[in-house]
mmCIF file of C-alpha atoms in Angstrom:
data_model
loop_
_atom_site.group_PDB
_atom_site.id
_atom_site.type_symbol
_atom_site.label_atom_id
_atom_site.label_comp_id
_atom_site.label_asym_id
_atom_site.label_seq_id
_atom_site.Cartn_x
_atom_site.Cartn_y
_atom_site.Cartn_z
ATOM 1 C CA MET A 1 103.893 83.208 82.998
ATOM 2 C CA VAL A 2 101.621 82.885 86.247
ATOM 3 C CA LEU A 3 103.385 82.776 89.712
ATOM 4 C CA ALA A 4 102.679 78.734 89.732
ATOM 5 C CA GLU A 5 104.402 78.433 86.774
ATOM 6 C CA LEU A 6 107.102 80.576 87.532
ATOM 7 C CA GLY A 7 107.446 78.581 91.089
ATOM 8 C CA GLY A 8 107.612 75.078 89.293
ATOM 9 C CA SER A 9 110.199 76.074 87.067
ATOM 10 C CA ILE A 10 112.351 77.005 89.266
ATOM 11 C CA SER A 11 111.413 73.970 91.390
ATOM 12 C CA LYS A 12 112.232 71.660 88.577
ATOM 13 C CA ALA A 13 115.759 73.375 88.067
ATOM 14 C CA ILE A 14 116.439 72.710 92.046
ATOM 15 C CA HIS A 15 115.264 69.009 91.495
ATOM 16 C CA ARG A 16 117.652 68.813 88.728
ATOM 17 C CA MET A 17 120.341 69.690 90.511
ATOM 18 C CA THR A 18 119.641 67.524 93.725
ATOM 19 C CA ASN A 19 119.620 64.665 91.589
ATOM 20 C CA ALA A 20 122.438 64.643 89.722
ATOM 21 C CA THR A 21 124.837 61.841 91.133
ATOM 22 C CA ILE A 22 127.818 64.762 91.625
ATOM 23 C CA ILE A 23 126.782 68.258 92.308
ATOM 24 C CA ASN A 24 130.199 70.445 90.810
ATOM 25 C CA ASP A 25 130.819 73.907 89.416
ATOM 26 C CA LYS A 26 129.105 72.892 85.926
ATOM 27 C CA VAL A 27 125.998 71.489 87.839
ATOM 28 C CA LEU A 28 125.008 74.178 89.755
ATOM 29 C CA ASP A 29 125.637 76.643 86.718
ATOM 30 C CA GLU A 30 123.717 74.756 84.867
ATOM 31 C CA CYS A 31 120.907 75.248 87.533
ATOM 32 C CA LEU A 32 121.570 78.994 88.092
ATOM 33 C CA ASN A 33 121.029 79.224 84.322
ATOM 34 C CA GLU A 34 117.668 77.271 84.100
ATOM 35 C CA ILE A 35 116.642 78.924 87.082
ATOM 36 C CA ALA A 36 117.763 82.858 85.346
ATOM 37 C CA ARG A 37 115.919 81.641 82.635
ATOM 38 C CA ALA A 38 112.699 81.265 84.152
ATOM 39 C CA LEU A 39 112.966 84.601 85.957
ATOM 40 C CA LEU A 40 113.935 86.502 82.186
ATOM 41 C CA GLN A 41 110.108 84.707 80.690
ATOM 42 C CA ALA A 42 108.615 86.424 83.765
ATOM 43 C CA ASP A 43 110.022 89.537 83.167
ATOM 44 C CA VAL A 44 112.569 90.309 85.515
ATOM 45 C CA ARG A 45 115.390 92.680 85.018
ATOM 46 C CA PHE A 46 118.340 91.119 84.172
ATOM 47 C CA ASN A 47 120.562 93.139 86.298
ATOM 48 C CA LEU A 48 118.629 91.811 89.389
ATOM 49 C CA ILE A 49 119.185 88.237 87.792
ATOM 50 C CA SER A 50 122.806 88.866 87.753
ATOM 51 C CA ASP A 51 123.286 89.893 90.845
ATOM 52 C CA MET A 52 121.515 86.847 92.012
ATOM 53 C CA GLN A 53 123.673 84.584 90.368
ATOM 54 C CA ALA A 54 126.760 86.361 91.585
ATOM 55 C CA ASN A 55 125.878 86.016 95.030
ATOM 56 C CA ILE A 56 125.206 82.694 94.944
ATOM 57 C CA ARG A 57 128.300 81.667 93.644
ATOM 58 C CA LYS A 58 130.262 84.179 95.778
ATOM 59 C CA THR A 59 128.101 81.858 99.086
ATOM 60 C CA VAL A 60 128.771 78.373 97.205
ATOM 61 C CA ASN A 61 132.118 77.388 97.377
ATOM 62 C CA LEU A 62 132.020 73.687 96.488
ATOM 63 C CA ASN A 63 135.994 73.523 96.035
ATOM 64 C CA ASN A 64 135.801 74.750 99.942
ATOM 65 C CA THR A 65 133.555 72.373 101.260
ATOM 66 C CA ALA A 66 134.031 70.372 104.323
ATOM 67 C CA ALA A 67 133.676 66.613 104.004
ATOM 68 C CA GLY A 68 130.193 65.212 105.290
ATOM 69 C CA HIS A 69 128.075 69.009 104.181
ATOM 70 C CA ASN A 70 125.362 68.190 102.009
ATOM 71 C CA LYS A 71 126.031 70.350 98.761
ATOM 72 C CA ARG A 72 122.652 70.342 97.787
ATOM 73 C CA LYS A 73 121.457 71.899 100.781
ATOM 74 C CA ILE A 74 123.897 74.020 100.732
ATOM 75 C CA ILE A 75 122.625 75.685 96.938
ATOM 76 C CA GLN A 76 119.188 75.305 98.005
ATOM 77 C CA GLN A 77 119.212 77.519 100.717
ATOM 78 C CA ALA A 78 121.577 79.751 98.734
ATOM 79 C CA ILE A 79 119.201 80.123 96.158
ATOM 80 C CA PHE A 80 116.304 80.594 98.454
ATOM 81 C CA ASP A 81 117.731 83.248 100.594
ATOM 82 C CA GLU A 82 118.473 85.265 96.923
ATOM 83 C CA LEU A 83 115.203 84.906 95.891
ATOM 84 C CA CYS A 84 114.141 86.412 99.546
ATOM 85 C CA ASN A 85 116.637 88.740 99.250
ATOM 86 C CA MET A 86 115.662 90.298 95.339
ATOM 87 C CA LEU A 87 112.411 90.581 97.700
ATOM 88 C CA ASN A 88 113.322 91.966 100.846
ATOM 89 C CA PRO A 89 113.156 95.661 101.177
ATOM 90 C CA GLY A 90 114.657 95.865 104.804
ATOM 91 C CA LYS A 91 112.208 97.291 106.509
ATOM 92 C CA PRO A 92 109.026 96.291 107.596
ATOM 93 C CA PRO A 93 105.573 97.788 106.863
ATOM 94 C CA CYS A 94 104.425 100.779 108.924
ATOM 95 C CA PHE A 95 100.813 99.158 108.822
ATOM 96 C CA THR A 96 99.194 95.626 108.745
ATOM 97 C CA PRO A 97 95.512 96.214 108.600
ATOM 98 C CA LYS A 98 93.845 93.984 111.295
ATOM 99 C CA LYS A 99 90.251 93.127 111.268
ATOM 100 C CA GLY A 100 88.002 95.131 113.182
ATOM 101 C CA GLU A 101 89.402 98.668 111.859
ATOM 102 C CA THR A 102 87.245 101.385 110.093
ATOM 103 C CA SER A 103 88.722 102.220 106.767
ATOM 104 C CA VAL A 104 87.322 105.160 104.537
ATOM 105 C CA VAL A 105 88.098 105.729 100.793
ATOM 106 C CA ILE A 106 88.833 109.667 99.663
ATOM 107 C CA ALA A 107 87.867 109.939 96.034
ATOM 108 C CA GLY A 108 90.482 110.081 93.311
ATOM 109 C CA ALA A 109 88.076 108.852 90.122
ATOM 110 C CA PHE A 110 84.692 109.811 91.995
ATOM 111 C CA ASP A 111 82.154 106.991 90.061
ATOM 112 C CA GLN A 112 84.139 104.106 90.453
ATOM 113 C CA LEU A 113 85.379 104.326 93.918
ATOM 114 C CA LYS A 114 81.871 105.232 95.107
ATOM 115 C CA GLN A 115 81.022 101.997 93.678
ATOM 116 C CA ASN A 116 83.401 99.795 95.005
ATOM 117 C CA ALA A 117 83.446 101.920 98.593
ATOM 118 C CA ALA A 118 79.613 100.513 98.663
ATOM 119 C CA LYS A 119 80.548 97.468 98.000
ATOM 120 C CA VAL A 120 82.446 96.748 100.607
ATOM 121 C CA LYS A 121 80.420 99.009 102.994
ATOM 122 C CA ILE A 122 82.572 101.801 103.897
ATOM 123 C CA PRO A 123 82.071 105.425 104.284
ATOM 124 C CA PHE A 124 83.435 107.600 101.029
ATOM 125 C CA TYR A 125 84.425 111.320 100.058
ATOM 126 C CA GLY A 126 84.616 113.310 97.314
ATOM 127 C CA ARG A 127 83.440 116.263 95.343
ATOM 128 C CA PRO A 128 82.866 115.592 91.374
ATOM 129 C CA MET A 129 82.974 119.377 90.872
ATOM 130 C CA GLU A 130 85.465 120.275 92.661
ATOM 131 C CA SER A 131 88.483 120.911 90.262
ATOM 132 C CA ASP A 132 91.171 120.964 93.059
ATOM 133 C CA PRO A 133 92.065 116.965 94.321
ATOM 134 C CA VAL A 134 94.208 118.705 97.286
ATOM 135 C CA LYS A 135 91.373 120.767 98.884
ATOM 136 C CA VAL A 136 89.418 117.457 98.533
ATOM 137 C CA ALA A 137 91.973 115.098 99.872
ATOM 138 C CA VAL A 138 92.568 117.551 102.670
ATOM 139 C CA GLU A 139 88.554 118.181 103.493
ATOM 140 C CA GLY A 140 88.171 114.432 103.682
ATOM 141 C CA VAL A 141 91.040 113.418 105.993
ATOM 142 C CA GLU A 142 89.808 116.408 108.461
ATOM 143 C CA ARG A 143 86.118 114.914 108.070
ATOM 144 C CA PHE A 144 87.158 111.154 108.860
ATOM 145 C CA LYS A 145 89.898 112.048 111.355
ATOM 146 C CA LYS A 146 87.233 113.521 113.677
ATOM 147 C CA GLN A 147 84.935 110.282 112.799
ATOM 148 C CA ASN A 148 88.281 108.368 114.553
ATOM 149 C CA CYS A 149 88.751 106.181 111.887
ATOM 150 C CA ASP A 150 91.380 103.755 111.850
ATOM 151 C CA LEU A 151 92.679 103.814 108.171
ATOM 152 C CA ILE A 152 92.050 106.672 105.637
ATOM 153 C CA ILE A 153 92.768 105.701 102.010
ATOM 154 C CA VAL A 154 93.546 108.798 99.832
ATOM 155 C CA ASP A 155 93.171 108.144 96.039
ATOM 156 C CA THR A 156 95.077 109.666 93.410
ATOM 157 C CA SER A 157 94.330 109.318 89.786
ATOM 158 C CA GLY A 158 96.352 107.167 87.548
ATOM 159 C CA ARG A 159 99.567 108.653 86.051
ATOM 160 C CA HIS A 160 102.871 107.363 84.435
ATOM 161 C CA LYS A 161 105.869 109.193 84.550
ATOM 162 C CA GLN A 162 106.000 111.349 81.053
ATOM 163 C CA GLN A 163 102.937 113.211 83.284
ATOM 164 C CA ALA A 164 104.812 116.102 84.987
ATOM 165 C CA GLU A 165 101.953 117.646 86.446
ATOM 166 C CA LEU A 166 100.154 114.573 87.725
ATOM 167 C CA PHE A 167 103.565 113.634 89.656
ATOM 168 C CA GLU A 168 102.936 117.758 90.916
ATOM 169 C CA GLU A 169 99.696 116.900 91.569
ATOM 170 C CA MET A 170 100.612 113.689 93.756
ATOM 171 C CA ARG A 171 103.034 115.976 95.430
ATOM 172 C CA GLN A 172 100.772 118.122 96.625
ATOM 173 C CA VAL A 173 98.274 116.094 97.920
ATOM 174 C CA TYR A 174 101.483 114.754 99.767
ATOM 175 C CA GLU A 175 102.546 117.310 101.188
ATOM 176 C CA ALA A 176 98.832 118.730 102.113
ATOM 177 C CA THR A 177 97.979 115.377 104.199
ATOM 178 C CA LYS A 178 100.948 114.335 105.240
ATOM 179 C CA PRO A 179 100.225 110.562 104.688
ATOM 180 C CA ASP A 180 101.502 107.435 107.101
ATOM 181 C CA LEU A 181 102.189 105.472 104.465
ATOM 182 C CA VAL A 182 102.530 105.903 100.532
ATOM 183 C CA VAL A 183 101.521 103.171 98.516
ATOM 184 C CA PHE A 184 102.570 102.632 94.785
ATOM 185 C CA VAL A 185 99.501 100.513 92.941
ATOM 186 C CA MET A 186 100.523 98.665 89.724
ATOM 187 C CA ASP A 187 99.506 96.896 86.845
ATOM 188 C CA SER A 188 101.886 94.069 86.438
ATOM 189 C CA SER A 189 101.281 93.288 82.959
ATOM 190 C CA ILE A 190 103.601 96.245 81.982
ATOM 191 C CA GLY A 191 106.245 94.149 82.822
ATOM 192 C CA GLN A 192 109.893 95.615 83.052
ATOM 193 C CA ALA A 193 108.958 99.227 82.278
ATOM 194 C CA ALA A 194 107.808 98.695 85.838
ATOM 195 C CA PHE A 195 111.089 99.677 86.813
ATOM 196 C CA GLU A 196 111.314 103.317 85.493
ATOM 197 C CA GLN A 197 107.680 104.420 86.499
ATOM 198 C CA ALA A 198 108.195 102.809 90.163
ATOM 199 C CA ARG A 199 111.348 105.151 90.253
ATOM 200 C CA ALA A 200 109.981 108.134 88.870
ATOM 201 C CA PHE A 201 107.074 107.933 91.352
ATOM 202 C CA LYS A 202 109.699 106.926 94.466
ATOM 203 C CA GLN A 203 111.048 110.370 93.266
ATOM 204 C CA SER A 204 108.295 112.284 93.803
ATOM 205 C CA VAL A 205 106.985 111.327 96.545
ATOM 206 C CA ALA A 206 108.639 108.518 99.855
ATOM 207 C CA VAL A 207 107.249 105.231 98.442
ATOM 208 C CA GLY A 208 106.423 102.989 101.596
ATOM 209 C CA ALA A 209 104.505 100.130 99.895
ATOM 210 C CA VAL A 210 104.013 98.478 96.565
ATOM 211 C CA ILE A 211 100.440 96.525 95.396
ATOM 212 C CA VAL A 212 100.991 94.416 92.607
ATOM 213 C CA THR A 213 97.267 93.732 90.323
ATOM 214 C CA LYS A 214 96.820 91.282 87.603
ATOM 215 C CA MET A 215 99.563 89.141 88.754
ATOM 216 C CA ASP A 216 98.229 85.630 87.518
ATOM 217 C CA GLY A 217 96.930 86.561 83.958
ATOM 218 C CA HIS A 218 100.161 87.193 81.751
ATOM 219 C CA ALA A 219 103.494 86.410 81.767
ATOM 220 C CA LYS A 220 104.889 89.605 82.719
ATOM 221 C CA GLY A 221 104.491 89.398 86.455
ATOM 222 C CA GLY A 222 108.294 89.295 87.211
ATOM 223 C CA GLY A 223 108.152 93.179 86.491
ATOM 224 C CA ALA A 224 106.758 93.155 90.007
ATOM 225 C CA LEU A 225 110.123 92.548 91.573
ATOM 226 C CA SER A 226 111.844 95.255 89.634
ATOM 227 C CA ALA A 227 108.992 97.848 91.233
ATOM 228 C CA VAL A 228 109.901 96.408 94.303
ATOM 229 C CA ALA A 229 113.708 96.634 93.863
ATOM 230 C CA ALA A 230 113.334 100.257 92.565
ATOM 231 C CA THR A 231 110.952 101.668 95.449
ATOM 232 C CA LYS A 232 112.988 99.370 98.046
ATOM 233 C CA SER A 233 109.426 99.901 99.561
ATOM 234 C CA SER A 234 107.822 97.576 102.394
ATOM 235 C CA GLN A 235 105.679 94.262 102.137
ATOM 236 C CA VAL A 236 103.116 93.041 104.091
ATOM 237 C CA PHE A 237 104.105 89.420 103.032
ATOM 238 C CA ASP A 238 106.516 87.380 104.639
ATOM 239 C CA VAL A 239 109.351 87.360 102.100
ATOM 240 C CA LYS A 240 110.379 83.803 103.367
ATOM 241 C CA PRO A 241 106.948 82.091 103.559
ATOM 242 C CA PHE A 242 106.288 83.723 100.044
ATOM 243 C CA VAL A 243 109.303 82.188 98.369
ATOM 244 C CA SER A 244 108.535 78.845 100.052
ATOM 245 C CA ARG A 245 105.194 78.919 98.595
ATOM 246 C CA LEU A 246 106.615 80.123 94.900
ATOM 247 C CA LEU A 247 108.963 76.917 95.225
ATOM 248 C CA GLY A 248 106.211 74.911 96.563
ATOM 249 C CA MET A 249 108.435 74.287 100.001
ATOM 250 C CA GLY A 250 105.025 75.007 102.130
ATOM 251 C CA GLY A 251 105.689 75.755 105.541
ATOM 252 C CA ASP A 252 103.857 79.215 106.562
ATOM 253 C CA LEU A 253 103.302 77.900 110.419
ATOM 254 C CA SER A 254 102.699 81.982 111.683
ATOM 255 C CA GLY A 255 100.485 82.718 108.917
ATOM 256 C CA PHE A 256 98.680 79.367 109.405
ATOM 257 C CA ILE A 257 98.385 80.415 113.506
ATOM 258 C CA ASP A 258 97.273 84.363 112.688
ATOM 259 C CA LYS A 259 94.329 82.760 110.457
ATOM 260 C CA ILE A 260 93.600 80.175 113.504
ATOM 261 C CA HIS A 261 92.905 83.422 115.465
ATOM 262 C CA GLN A 262 90.784 85.069 113.108
ATOM 263 C CA VAL A 263 88.168 82.102 112.524
ATOM 264 C CA VAL A 264 87.899 81.139 116.380
ATOM 265 C CA PRO A 265 85.535 82.206 117.885
ATOM 266 C CA LYS A 266 86.836 84.787 120.839
ATOM 267 C CA ASP A 267 84.133 83.250 123.199
ATOM 268 C CA GLN A 268 85.650 79.369 122.745
ATOM 269 C CA LYS A 269 89.480 80.375 123.282
ATOM 270 C CA PRO A 270 89.574 80.424 126.910
ATOM 271 C CA GLU A 271 87.577 77.205 126.733
ATOM 272 C CA ILE A 272 89.800 75.083 124.593
ATOM 273 C CA GLY A 273 92.971 76.559 126.333
ATOM 274 C CA GLN A 274 91.455 75.362 129.350
ATOM 275 C CA LYS A 275 90.126 71.952 127.928
ATOM 276 C CA LEU A 276 93.779 71.311 127.084
ATOM 277 C CA LEU A 277 95.246 72.291 130.254
ATOM 278 C CA GLU A 278 92.818 69.821 131.737
ATOM 279 C CA GLY A 279 93.634 66.786 129.375
ATOM 280 C CA ASN A 280 90.167 67.250 128.293
ATOM 281 C CA PHE A 281 89.998 67.561 125.005
ATOM 282 C CA ALA A 282 87.246 66.132 123.830
ATOM 283 C CA LEU A 283 85.880 65.177 119.973
ATOM 284 C CA ARG A 284 83.269 67.724 120.230
ATOM 285 C CA ILE A 285 86.036 70.441 120.177
ATOM 286 C CA MET A 286 88.440 68.407 117.921
ATOM 287 C CA HIS A 287 85.272 68.432 115.186
ATOM 288 C CA GLU A 288 85.236 72.466 115.907
ATOM 289 C CA GLN A 289 88.530 73.118 114.972
ATOM 290 C CA PHE A 290 88.564 70.981 111.918
ATOM 291 C CA GLN A 291 85.309 72.963 111.195
ATOM 292 C CA ASN A 292 87.234 76.098 111.574
ATOM 293 C CA ILE A 293 90.613 75.173 109.847
ATOM 294 C CA LEU A 294 88.304 74.337 106.905
ATOM 295 C CA LYS A 295 86.945 77.510 106.071
ATOM 296 C CA MET A 296 90.261 79.228 105.944
ATOM 297 C CA GLY A 297 90.620 77.800 102.448
ATOM 298 C CA SER A 298 93.359 75.526 100.733
ATOM 299 C CA PHE A 299 96.236 74.114 102.815
ATOM 300 C CA TRP A 300 98.264 75.220 99.903
ATOM 301 C CA ALA A 301 97.063 78.846 99.605
ATOM 302 C CA MET A 302 97.897 79.378 103.370
ATOM 303 C CA GLY A 303 101.370 78.044 102.411
ATOM 304 C CA LEU A 304 100.895 74.843 104.892
ATOM 305 C CA MET A 305 102.050 71.831 102.022
ATOM 306 C CA PRO A 306 103.408 71.781 98.262
ATOM 307 C CA LYS A 307 100.570 72.378 95.957
ATOM 308 C CA GLY A 308 98.668 69.308 94.714
ATOM 309 C CA SER A 309 99.460 67.301 98.071
ATOM 310 C CA GLU A 310 96.828 69.718 99.890
ATOM 311 C CA LYS A 311 93.663 67.557 98.105
ATOM 312 C CA GLU A 312 94.234 64.331 100.019
ATOM 313 C CA SER A 313 94.670 66.091 103.326
ATOM 314 C CA GLN A 314 91.227 68.307 102.892
ATOM 315 C CA ALA A 315 89.400 65.642 101.758
ATOM 316 C CA LYS A 316 90.465 63.946 104.840
ATOM 317 C CA MET A 317 89.487 66.503 106.469
ATOM 318 C CA LYS A 318 85.895 66.625 105.119
ATOM 319 C CA ARG A 319 85.566 62.853 106.080
ATOM 320 C CA TYR A 320 86.328 63.298 109.508
ATOM 321 C CA THR A 321 83.664 66.327 109.763
#
């Protein structure tokens, strides 16, 4: 189940609940059970789902809800909050990449990484004839520190929890290089096995973040939730906008503002601000800003509106430009 399908299933369950004539415990249970089935089909661990249901029932006490309160909104907010809590590690990421900073890669799988580094035009260091990965990592880090690089990535070879010697190797690299952030890169197709693998990874080194690949190619993407729960790792995305987009609610305004800053040329920003203050926001400036917005991609991908409704809005903006 891809993320869009998971979000659609959860949204349908909430929609059926909001359309019910009377909101009572039976309607709430039906809604929560439908959401639970969608999460189970996405391969989310049962104990995470069970905890989520229990917390929602504890938060939503329909029998003691004061008259005049919107029970539908209370349930919607409780579901939203618990989905956020399921993903939220409770701490911010220690590194957020910024445009214009220099990145480098130090070799794990030499040939593959060399090709990938060349594609994105970043420096690369590796020694294919050297058998000691710790030595290669230390040499690479020292070299790139002297070059004042903003971001140094040390890539280790792939491993799973049964390979004790590889985890020991990873621990040695960790102690020798003393990284600011350790990232667990996980193939989401392994499903619920992600939980045990992530926990084994966490026991070897201090995992600070999780990157999940291949989320849209199969029905086991929910294993990613298990991995985050196992490591309590930071995430470079904001949880609430992510869940909002998952449920088709839109509203990632802060992300939209960040993207505006990325696409608007720096030399134009003072001019635009001054024109706004003077009340001279001409059609030329509006046309330029419409073009900048269209460069950012789909409105749905930016989290500005639910999927499906963004096409008409973008088509109208294209007509103006």
